[in-house]
Coordinates of C-alpha atoms and ligand atoms in Angstrom, one line a residue:
M151 CA 0.0 0.0 0.0
N152 CA 1.4 3.4 -0.9
G153 CA 2.3 5.9 1.8
R154 CA -0.6 8.4 1.6
N155 CA -3.3 5.8 1.1
A156 CA -2.2 4.0 4.2
H157 CA -3.6 6.8 6.5
D158 CA -7.2 7.0 7.7
D159 CA -7.5 10.5 6.3
W160 CA -6.5 9.5 2.7
W161 CA -9.8 10.9 1.5
R162 CA -8.8 14.5 2.4
H163 CA -6.5 14.7 -0.6
A164 CA -7.4 11.7 -2.8
V165 CA -7.7 11.6 -6.5
V166 CA -10.8 9.5 -7.1
Y167 CA -11.3 8.0 -10.6
Q168 CA -14.9 7.5 -11.6
I169 CA -15.7 4.2 -13.4
Y170 CA -19.0 4.1 -15.3
P171 CA -19.0 0.3 -15.6
R172 CA -21.2 0.1 -18.7
S173 CA -18.7 2.1 -20.7
F174 CA -15.3 1.3 -19.2
A175 CA -14.2 -2.0 -20.6
D176 CA -16.1 -5.1 -21.9
A177 CA -14.3 -8.4 -21.3
N178 CA -17.1 -10.8 -22.2
G179 CA -18.0 -9.3 -25.6
D180 CA -21.7 -8.4 -25.0
G181 CA -21.1 -4.7 -25.9
V182 CA -21.5 -3.6 -22.3
G183 CA -18.6 -3.0 -19.9
D184 CA -18.2 -5.4 -16.9
I185 CA -16.3 -6.2 -13.7
A186 CA -13.9 -8.4 -15.6
G187 CA -13.1 -5.5 -17.8
I188 CA -12.4 -3.3 -14.8
R189 CA -10.1 -5.9 -13.3
A190 CA -8.2 -6.2 -16.6
K191 CA -7.6 -2.5 -16.6
L192 CA -6.4 -2.2 -13.0
P193 CA -2.8 -1.9 -14.3
H194 CA -3.9 1.2 -16.3
L195 CA -5.4 2.8 -13.1
A196 CA -2.3 1.9 -11.0
A197 CA 0.0 3.4 -13.7
L198 CA -2.3 6.5 -13.8
G199 CA -1.7 6.9 -10.1
V200 CA -5.2 7.4 -8.8
D201 CA -5.8 6.9 -5.1
A202 CA -9.3 5.4 -5.4
I203 CA -12.0 4.3 -7.8
W204 CA -15.6 5.1 -7.6
I205 CA -17.8 2.7 -9.4
S206 CA -21.2 3.8 -10.6
P207 CA -24.0 1.4 -9.7
W208 CA -23.2 -2.3 -10.5
Y209 CA -26.3 -3.8 -8.8
P210 CA -29.1 -5.8 -10.5
S211 CA -31.1 -3.3 -12.5
P212 CA -33.7 -3.2 -15.3
M213 CA -31.6 -0.2 -16.5
A214 CA -34.4 2.3 -16.8
D215 CA -31.6 4.8 -15.8
A216 CA -28.4 3.0 -16.6
G217 CA -28.2 1.3 -13.2
Y218 CA -29.4 4.2 -11.0
D219 CA -32.6 2.1 -10.7
V220 CA -31.5 -0.6 -8.3
S221 CA -33.6 -3.8 -7.9
D222 CA -31.3 -5.4 -5.3
Y223 CA -28.7 -3.5 -3.4
R224 CA -26.9 -6.5 -2.2
D225 CA -26.0 -8.3 -5.4
I226 CA -24.3 -7.7 -8.7
E227 CA -26.1 -7.1 -12.1
P228 CA -25.4 -10.2 -14.2
V229 CA -24.4 -8.1 -17.2
F230 CA -21.6 -6.8 -15.0
G231 CA -20.6 -10.1 -13.3
T232 CA -21.0 -11.7 -10.0
L233 CA -20.5 -11.0 -6.3
A234 CA -17.4 -13.2 -6.4
E235 CA -15.9 -11.0 -9.1
A236 CA -16.8 -7.9 -7.1
D237 CA -14.9 -9.4 -4.2
A238 CA -11.9 -10.2 -6.4
L239 CA -11.9 -6.7 -7.8
I240 CA -12.0 -5.1 -4.3
A241 CA -9.1 -7.3 -3.2
E242 CA -7.0 -6.7 -6.4
A243 CA -7.6 -2.9 -6.2
H244 CA -6.5 -2.9 -2.6
A245 CA -3.4 -4.9 -3.5
E246 CA -2.5 -2.1 -6.0
G247 CA -3.0 0.5 -3.2
I248 CA -6.3 1.7 -4.7
K249 CA -9.4 2.3 -2.5
V250 CA -12.8 1.3 -3.7
I251 CA -15.9 3.5 -3.4
I252 CA -19.2 2.3 -4.7
D253 CA -22.5 4.1 -5.5
I254 CA -25.5 3.9 -3.3
V255 CA -28.9 5.1 -4.5
P256 CA -31.1 5.9 -1.5
N257 CA -33.6 8.4 -2.9
H258 CA -35.4 5.8 -5.0
T259 CA -35.3 2.1 -5.8
S260 CA -36.1 0.4 -9.1
D261 CA -39.8 -0.2 -9.7
Q262 CA -38.7 -3.9 -9.9
H263 CA -37.4 -3.9 -6.4
A264 CA -39.2 -6.4 -4.2
L265 CA -40.4 -3.7 -1.8
F266 CA -42.0 -1.7 -4.6
Q267 CA -43.5 -4.8 -6.2
A268 CA -45.0 -5.7 -2.8
A269 CA -46.3 -2.1 -2.5
L270 CA -47.9 -2.4 -5.9
A271 CA -49.5 -5.7 -5.1
A272 CA -50.9 -4.3 -1.8
A273 CA -53.9 -2.1 -1.5
P274 CA -53.9 1.7 -1.1
G275 CA -53.4 2.5 2.5
S276 CA -51.5 -0.7 3.2
P277 CA -48.3 -0.7 5.2
E278 CA -46.4 -1.9 2.1
R279 CA -47.3 1.4 0.3
E280 CA -45.9 3.5 3.2
L281 CA -42.3 2.7 2.2
Y282 CA -42.9 4.7 -0.9
V283 CA -44.8 7.9 -1.7
F284 CA -48.3 6.9 -2.8
R285 CA -51.0 9.5 -2.9
E286 CA -54.5 10.1 -4.2
G287 CA -54.6 12.4 -7.2
R288 CA -56.3 15.7 -7.6
G289 CA -59.3 16.5 -9.7
S290 CA -62.8 15.3 -9.3
A291 CA -61.8 11.6 -10.0
G292 CA -58.2 11.8 -8.9
E293 CA -57.1 12.0 -12.5
L294 CA -54.5 14.7 -11.9
P295 CA -51.2 14.2 -10.2
P296 CA -51.1 15.0 -6.4
N297 CA -49.0 18.2 -7.0
D298 CA -47.0 20.0 -9.6
W299 CA -43.6 18.3 -8.9
Q300 CA -41.6 17.6 -12.1
S301 CA -39.2 14.8 -12.8
S302 CA -35.6 15.8 -13.3
F303 CA -35.8 14.0 -16.7
G304 CA -38.9 16.0 -17.8
G305 CA -42.7 15.5 -17.3
P306 CA -44.6 15.0 -14.1
A307 CA -42.9 13.4 -11.1
W308 CA -46.0 11.2 -10.6
T309 CA -47.2 8.0 -12.3
R310 CA -50.7 6.5 -11.7
V311 CA -51.1 2.9 -10.9
P312 CA -54.2 0.8 -12.0
D313 CA -56.0 1.2 -8.6
G314 CA -55.9 5.0 -9.2
Q315 CA -53.2 6.1 -6.7
W316 CA -50.1 7.9 -7.9
Y317 CA -46.5 7.3 -6.8
L318 CA -43.7 9.8 -6.7
H319 CA -40.6 9.6 -8.8
L320 CA -38.3 12.6 -9.0
F321 CA -36.5 10.8 -11.8
A322 CA -37.8 8.1 -14.2
P323 CA -41.1 6.3 -13.6
G324 CA -38.9 3.2 -13.0
Q325 CA -37.3 5.0 -10.0
P326 CA -40.0 5.4 -7.3
D327 CA -38.9 7.6 -4.4
V328 CA -38.9 6.0 -1.0
D329 CA -40.2 7.6 2.2
W330 CA -37.2 8.1 4.5
R331 CA -39.4 8.7 7.5
H332 CA -40.1 5.0 7.6
P333 CA -38.0 3.0 10.0
E334 CA -37.9 0.0 7.6
V335 CA -36.4 2.2 4.9
R336 CA -33.7 3.3 7.3
A337 CA -33.0 -0.3 8.4
E338 CA -32.9 -1.5 4.8
F339 CA -30.3 1.0 3.8
E340 CA -28.2 0.5 6.9
Q341 CA -28.1 -3.2 6.2
T342 CA -26.9 -2.4 2.7
L343 CA -24.1 -0.1 4.0
R344 CA -23.0 -2.9 6.3
F345 CA -23.2 -5.5 3.6
W346 CA -20.7 -3.7 1.5
F347 CA -18.5 -2.3 4.3
D348 CA -18.2 -5.9 5.5
R349 CA -17.0 -6.9 2.0
G350 CA -14.2 -4.4 2.3
I351 CA -15.3 -1.4 0.3
D352 CA -13.8 1.9 1.5
G353 CA -16.8 4.2 1.1
F354 CA -19.9 5.2 -0.8
R355 CA -20.8 7.9 -3.2
I356 CA -24.3 8.9 -2.3
D357 CA -26.7 9.5 -5.2
V358 CA -29.0 12.6 -5.0
A359 CA -28.0 13.0 -1.3
H360 CA -29.9 16.3 -1.1
G361 CA -33.2 14.7 -2.2
L362 CA -34.0 12.1 0.4
E363 CA -36.2 14.1 2.7
K364 CA -39.2 16.0 1.4
N365 CA -41.6 18.5 2.8
W366 CA -44.2 15.8 3.6
E367 CA -47.1 18.2 3.2
L368 CA -46.1 17.8 -0.5
P369 CA -46.9 21.4 -1.4
D370 CA -46.7 22.6 -5.0
V371 CA -43.3 23.9 -6.1
G372 CA -45.1 26.7 -7.7
G373 CA -42.3 27.9 -9.9
L374 CA -39.8 28.2 -7.0
P375 CA -36.3 28.1 -8.5
F376 CA -33.7 25.6 -7.5
P377 CA -31.0 26.2 -6.4
L378 CA -32.5 28.9 -4.3
P379 CA -30.9 32.3 -4.0
E380 CA -28.2 32.7 -1.5
D381 CA -30.4 34.6 1.0
A382 CA -33.6 32.6 0.6
A383 CA -35.6 32.4 3.8
H384 CA -37.6 29.3 2.8
D385 CA -36.7 25.8 1.7
H386 CA -37.6 23.9 -1.5
P387 CA -40.2 21.3 -1.0
H388 CA -38.2 18.3 -2.3
W389 CA -34.5 19.3 -2.4
D390 CA -32.2 20.0 0.5
Q391 CA -34.7 19.7 3.2
P392 CA -33.2 20.2 6.7
A393 CA -34.3 16.8 7.9
V394 CA -31.9 15.0 5.5
H395 CA -29.0 15.8 7.8
E396 CA -30.3 13.4 10.5
I397 CA -30.0 10.5 8.0
F398 CA -26.4 11.2 7.3
R399 CA -25.6 11.5 11.0
E400 CA -26.9 8.0 11.4
W401 CA -24.9 6.8 8.4
R402 CA -21.7 8.4 9.8
T403 CA -22.0 6.5 13.0
V404 CA -22.2 3.3 11.0
A405 CA -19.1 4.2 8.9
D406 CA -17.2 5.2 12.0
E407 CA -17.7 1.7 13.6
Y408 CA -15.4 0.3 11.0
S409 CA -11.6 0.2 11.1
P410 CA -10.4 2.0 9.2
P411 CA -13.5 4.2 9.2
R412 CA -15.4 4.2 5.9
V413 CA -16.1 7.4 4.0
F414 CA -18.9 9.1 2.2
C415 CA -19.0 11.4 -0.8
G416 CA -22.3 13.1 -1.4
E417 CA -23.8 14.0 -4.8
I418 CA -25.4 17.3 -3.6
W419 CA -26.6 19.9 -6.1
V420 CA -27.7 22.7 -3.8
G421 CA -25.8 25.7 -5.3
R422 CA -25.4 27.7 -2.1
P423 CA -22.0 27.0 -0.6
H424 CA -23.0 27.2 3.0
R425 CA -25.9 24.7 2.4
L426 CA -23.4 22.3 0.8
A427 CA -21.0 22.7 3.7
A428 CA -23.8 21.8 6.1
Y429 CA -23.6 18.2 4.8
L430 CA -19.9 18.2 5.6
R431 CA -20.1 18.9 9.3
P432 CA -17.8 16.6 11.2
D433 CA -20.6 14.2 12.1
E434 CA -22.0 13.9 8.6
L435 CA -20.4 13.2 5.2
H436 CA -16.7 13.4 4.5
T437 CA -16.7 15.1 1.1
A438 CA -19.1 16.2 -1.6
F439 CA -18.7 17.0 -5.3
N440 CA -17.9 20.6 -6.1
F441 CA -20.4 21.2 -8.9
D442 CA -19.9 24.9 -8.8
F443 CA -16.3 24.3 -10.0
L444 CA -17.5 21.9 -12.6
M445 CA -20.0 24.5 -14.0
A446 CA -17.8 27.5 -13.7
P447 CA -17.0 29.0 -17.1
W448 CA -13.3 29.1 -18.2
L449 CA -13.0 32.8 -17.1
P450 CA -10.5 33.9 -14.5
A451 CA -12.8 36.0 -12.3
E452 CA -15.4 33.2 -12.2
L453 CA -13.0 30.5 -11.4
R454 CA -11.3 32.5 -8.7
R455 CA -14.6 33.3 -7.2
V456 CA -15.7 29.7 -7.0
I457 CA -12.3 28.6 -5.7
D458 CA -12.4 31.2 -2.9
A459 CA -16.0 30.4 -2.0
T460 CA -15.3 26.7 -1.9
I461 CA -12.2 27.0 0.3
A462 CA -14.0 29.3 2.7
S463 CA -17.2 27.3 3.0
H464 CA -15.3 24.0 3.5
A465 CA -12.9 25.5 6.0
A466 CA -15.9 26.7 8.1
V467 CA -16.8 23.0 8.8
G468 CA -13.2 21.5 8.6
A469 CA -13.9 19.5 5.4
P470 CA -11.4 19.3 2.6
P471 CA -12.5 21.0 -0.7
T472 CA -12.9 18.8 -3.7
W473 CA -12.7 19.6 -7.4
V474 CA -14.3 18.0 -10.4
L475 CA -14.5 18.7 -14.1
G476 CA -16.9 16.1 -15.4
N477 CA -18.9 13.0 -14.7
H478 CA -21.5 10.7 -16.4
D479 CA -24.2 13.4 -16.1
V480 CA -22.6 16.4 -17.8
C481 CA -21.0 17.4 -21.1
R482 CA -17.4 16.4 -21.2
P483 CA -15.3 19.4 -20.3
A484 CA -13.2 19.3 -23.5
S485 CA -16.4 20.1 -25.4
R486 CA -17.7 22.6 -22.8
Y487 CA -14.5 24.6 -23.0
A488 CA -14.5 24.4 -26.8
R489 CA -17.2 27.1 -26.8
D490 CA -17.1 30.8 -26.1
Q491 CA -17.4 31.0 -22.3
H492 CA -18.9 34.5 -22.0
G493 CA -22.4 34.8 -20.8
L494 CA -22.8 31.1 -20.1
G495 CA -25.3 30.7 -17.3
P496 CA -23.9 29.6 -14.0
R497 CA -25.6 26.2 -14.3
A498 CA -24.6 25.4 -17.9
R499 CA -23.6 21.8 -17.7
N500 CA -25.2 19.9 -20.4
L501 CA -24.7 20.1 -24.1
R502 CA -28.1 21.7 -24.7
H503 CA -26.9 24.7 -22.8
F504 CA -24.3 25.6 -25.3
Q505 CA -24.5 23.4 -28.3
A506 CA -25.7 26.3 -30.4
R507 CA -22.3 28.0 -29.9
P508 CA -19.6 27.1 -32.5
A509 CA -17.1 24.7 -31.1
D510 CA -13.3 24.8 -31.5
P511 CA -12.1 21.3 -30.5
E512 CA -8.5 22.3 -30.4
L513 CA -9.2 25.1 -28.1
G514 CA -11.3 22.8 -25.9
A515 CA -8.5 20.3 -25.8
R516 CA -5.9 22.9 -24.8
R517 CA -8.2 24.4 -22.1
V518 CA -9.1 21.0 -20.6
R519 CA -5.5 20.1 -20.1
A520 CA -4.9 23.5 -18.4
A521 CA -8.0 22.9 -16.3
A522 CA -6.8 19.5 -15.2
L523 CA -3.5 20.9 -14.0
L524 CA -5.2 23.8 -12.2
M525 CA -7.6 21.4 -10.5
L526 CA -4.9 19.0 -9.4
A527 CA -2.9 21.8 -7.8
L528 CA -5.8 23.0 -5.6
P529 CA -6.0 21.9 -2.0
G530 CA -8.1 18.9 -1.1
G531 CA -9.4 16.0 -3.3
A532 CA -10.2 15.7 -7.0
Y533 CA -12.4 13.5 -9.2
V534 CA -11.4 12.3 -12.6
Y535 CA -14.1 10.9 -14.8
Q536 CA -13.1 7.9 -17.0
G537 CA -11.7 9.1 -20.4
E538 CA -10.6 12.5 -19.1
E539 CA -7.1 11.1 -19.0
F540 CA -7.4 10.6 -22.7
G541 CA -8.8 14.1 -23.3
L542 CA -12.1 12.6 -24.7
P543 CA -14.6 15.1 -26.1
E544 CA -18.4 14.8 -25.8
V545 CA -20.0 12.7 -28.7
E546 CA -22.4 15.3 -29.9
D547 CA -24.0 13.5 -32.8
I548 CA -25.3 10.2 -31.5
P549 CA -28.3 9.4 -33.7
A550 CA -31.7 9.7 -32.1
E551 CA -32.4 6.0 -32.5
A552 CA -29.3 5.0 -30.6
L553 CA -29.9 7.3 -27.6
Q554 CA -30.5 5.4 -24.3
D555 CA -30.8 8.1 -21.7
P556 CA -34.4 8.4 -20.3
T557 CA -34.1 12.1 -20.7
W558 CA -34.6 11.8 -24.4
V559 CA -38.0 10.1 -24.2
Q560 CA -39.2 12.0 -21.1
S561 CA -38.3 15.3 -22.7
G562 CA -40.4 14.4 -25.7
G563 CA -37.3 14.2 -27.9
T564 CA -36.2 17.7 -27.1
D565 CA -33.2 16.9 -24.9
K566 CA -30.6 14.3 -26.0
G567 CA -29.5 13.9 -22.4
R568 CA -26.3 12.5 -21.2
D569 CA -25.3 9.7 -23.5
G570 CA -22.6 11.9 -25.2
C571 CA -20.3 11.5 -22.2
R572 CA -21.1 7.8 -21.7
V573 CA -19.7 6.4 -25.0
P574 CA -17.5 3.4 -24.4
L575 CA -13.8 4.2 -24.0
P576 CA -11.2 3.7 -26.6
W577 CA -8.3 1.6 -25.4
T578 CA -6.6 0.7 -28.7
S579 CA -6.3 2.7 -31.9
A580 CA -6.9 -0.5 -33.9
G581 CA -9.8 -2.9 -33.5
E582 CA -13.5 -2.8 -34.2
T583 CA -14.4 -1.0 -30.9
Y584 CA -11.0 0.5 -30.1
G585 CA -10.4 -2.4 -27.8
F586 CA -13.5 -1.7 -25.7
S587 CA -14.8 -5.2 -26.5
P588 CA -12.8 -8.1 -28.0
D589 CA -13.1 -8.1 -31.8
G590 CA -16.1 -10.0 -33.0
S591 CA -18.2 -8.9 -30.1
A592 CA -21.7 -7.4 -30.1
A593 CA -21.8 -3.7 -31.0
P594 CA -21.1 -1.3 -28.0
W595 CA -24.2 -0.2 -26.2
L596 CA -23.6 3.3 -27.6
P597 CA -21.9 3.9 -30.9
Q598 CA -18.4 5.1 -30.9
P599 CA -17.2 7.9 -33.3
A600 CA -15.1 7.0 -36.4
D601 CA -12.3 9.4 -35.4
W602 CA -11.4 8.2 -31.9
A603 CA -8.2 6.3 -32.7
S604 CA -5.9 9.2 -31.7
F605 CA -7.6 9.3 -28.2
A606 CA -7.0 5.6 -27.5
A607 CA -4.8 4.7 -24.6
D608 CA -2.2 2.9 -26.7
A609 CA -1.9 5.9 -29.0
Q610 CA -0.9 8.1 -26.0
D611 CA 1.0 5.6 -23.9
G612 CA 4.6 6.8 -23.6
V613 CA 4.0 9.7 -26.0
H614 CA 5.6 12.8 -24.5
G615 CA 3.0 15.6 -24.3
S616 CA 0.0 13.3 -24.6
T617 CA -2.9 13.9 -22.2
L618 CA -2.5 10.5 -20.7
E619 CA 1.2 11.2 -19.9
L620 CA 0.2 14.6 -18.6
Y621 CA -2.2 13.0 -16.1
R622 CA 0.3 10.4 -15.1
T623 CA 3.0 12.9 -14.4
A624 CA 0.7 15.2 -12.5
L625 CA -0.6 12.5 -10.3
K626 CA 2.9 11.3 -9.6
L627 CA 4.0 14.8 -8.6
R628 CA 0.9 15.1 -6.4
R629 CA 2.1 12.0 -4.5
E630 CA 5.6 13.2 -4.3
L631 CA 5.0 16.7 -3.2
D632 CA 3.5 16.7 0.3
E633 CA 2.6 20.4 0.0
L634 CA 0.0 19.4 -2.5
G635 CA -2.2 17.9 0.2
D636 CA -5.1 19.8 1.7
G637 CA -3.1 22.8 3.1
D638 CA -3.5 26.4 2.2
L639 CA -3.5 28.3 -1.0
E640 CA -2.1 31.8 -1.4
W641 CA -3.0 33.9 -4.5
L642 CA -0.1 35.6 -6.2
D643 CA -0.1 38.9 -7.9
G644 CA -0.3 38.7 -11.6
P645 CA -2.1 40.0 -14.6
E646 CA -5.9 39.9 -14.6
Q647 CA -6.2 37.0 -17.0
V648 CA -3.9 34.8 -14.9
L649 CA -4.8 32.6 -12.0
A650 CA -1.6 32.1 -10.0
F651 CA -1.3 30.7 -6.5
A652 CA 1.3 29.2 -4.2
R653 CA 1.0 26.2 -1.9
P654 CA 2.8 25.9 1.5
A655 CA 6.6 25.9 1.6
D656 CA 8.4 22.6 1.9
A657 CA 11.1 22.0 4.5
D658 CA 13.6 23.9 2.5
G659 CA 11.4 26.9 2.1
V660 CA 10.7 26.1 -1.6
R661 CA 7.1 26.8 -2.7
F662 CA 5.0 25.1 -5.3
Q663 CA 3.2 27.5 -7.6
C664 CA 0.5 27.0 -10.2
W665 CA 0.0 29.5 -13.0
T666 CA -2.9 29.4 -15.5
N667 CA -3.2 31.9 -18.3
L668 CA -6.8 32.3 -19.4
G669 CA -6.1 35.3 -21.6
S670 CA -5.2 35.6 -25.2
E671 CA -1.5 36.8 -24.9
P672 CA 1.5 35.0 -23.4
V673 CA 2.4 36.0 -19.9
A674 CA 5.9 36.1 -18.4
L675 CA 6.6 33.5 -15.7
P676 CA 8.7 34.1 -12.5
A677 CA 12.0 32.3 -12.4
G678 CA 11.8 28.8 -11.0
E679 CA 12.0 25.1 -11.8
V680 CA 9.2 24.1 -14.2
L681 CA 7.8 20.8 -13.1
L682 CA 5.1 20.3 -15.6
A683 CA 3.1 22.3 -18.2
S684 CA -0.2 21.5 -19.9
G685 CA 1.3 22.6 -23.2
P686 CA 4.6 24.0 -24.6
L687 CA 5.9 27.3 -23.2
T688 CA 6.9 30.0 -25.7
E689 CA 10.5 30.1 -26.9
D690 CA 11.4 32.7 -24.3
G691 CA 9.8 30.7 -21.5
A692 CA 6.5 32.6 -21.3
L693 CA 3.1 31.0 -20.5
P694 CA 0.9 30.9 -23.6
S695 CA -2.9 31.4 -23.4
D696 CA -5.0 28.5 -22.1
T697 CA -2.0 26.8 -20.5
T698 CA -1.1 25.9 -16.9
V699 CA 2.3 25.4 -15.5
W700 CA 3.5 23.9 -12.2
L701 CA 6.7 25.3 -10.9
R702 CA 8.8 25.5 -7.7
R703 CA 10.7 28.5 -6.5
Ligands
LIG218 C1 -27.6 11.2 -10.2 C2 -26.9 10.2 -11.1 O1 -25.6 10.6 -11.2 C3 -27.7 10.2 -12.4 O2 -27.0 9.5 -13.3 C4 -29.0 9.6 -12.1 O3 -29.8 9.7 -13.3 C5 -29.8 10.4 -11.0 N1 -28.9 10.7 -9.9 C6 -30.9 9.5 -10.5 O4 -30.5 8.4 -9.8

């Protein structure tokens, strides 16, 4: 086990690599990634130098939402493999010094989950229905949904069952919300936590952590925006309800019973930094994704504002900041940054928010490399979504008939959804599926573009200046330089278009500095030892636009 990971506080500065199992690597040739594929690629992850992997849901699922609809939380989806294979993966990852975090989906189950099937089979008003959110409809014959809540994928958040009642689903109809006030729901999920902790996993990423509790009066949203404004005096009826914190306090006591203690990372979209930090109080979750950073446009003032707000809000509760550029729900950053960044709304995260703007892929590629080095120099932890180490762009032209994301259907064909960042990874520049599946396999579950050969792992391996080698070197330096942990950051004076900061001095008084040029003209750098740059410096050693450099002086 490597030095840093051997400590209980490894999560305070970990680089966590997200594996979306359907799209990572397919060993058995059915066109869908699997656990055997992940195991085969552990050497890639070890060479990359990540501290942990987070695996998106691998449980049995009818795949109404690509696995975020779980029908059994204590088993493995056969398409992905078996429990025995999961155990082997956990052991093999640990042997490489890599921690394993898995996804838990507590806001909703699949509609095929035994508890929901029992609720459907039982009568209105039965105890079985109390585990979920069944209600009578409005209108003279109950023909209208109980309130105006909308599904995140589009359309009403309610579906009617044959006996006339409606059930709540903040996502797809195949994802009924559970009622977290019910002790059986709490006991069920606690058992699931223990089931996996006992198998040796190191933590959970918590899906929609801000959604579990509701205002149980179920009032209409009535056009209330979310995230709410910074100074809002009221709460939203189904996001970020104060009662949710009690659930995570209970979960923390379970995680703390283990040795070493297990950790949680919350998926929490609440906007307001102090509301996010509330989830990170010492008796709640360990970390949360920093979506404000992910959504910040590539503009110096915006990035600096988000970095400062993040550091301040996390410091207030003693939690490490985290940084993230992409995941399986948002447009790949290389394509986001390929667009003009001015005037992008603060929540622009999916392709539909900026697809109309002309894209410059080379610019996006340069910026995303600069962004990666900026992110990895900041204090705290970082998340890397699979394929970012190859510089993969969003696939923007998946044909309508190939789209799988429920967003496409639920939005009535107006929103293509998230499939563009979920296209199976290219591992080899040759081969029918760029090595995602063995040759001769079924077609990949989403079609791959014809021009991905240059992004493949083998096309970048050992190639000086490739994105893969940039990530490898950056992660190696992060491990070697203790000052890149979760210590302080000090902004340095520099031109307006530059973000420049120093990290704490090492034992010899030498300081690590990170300089990012977001302007259009090269900028002179201070004297110092250049450790790594996201692109070539100018002939006279200046920092070109959209480039980050790490140096020591
Ligand atoms: C967040 C997950 O990341 C996303 O993929 C999923 O659709 C929703 N939660 C619902 O589970």
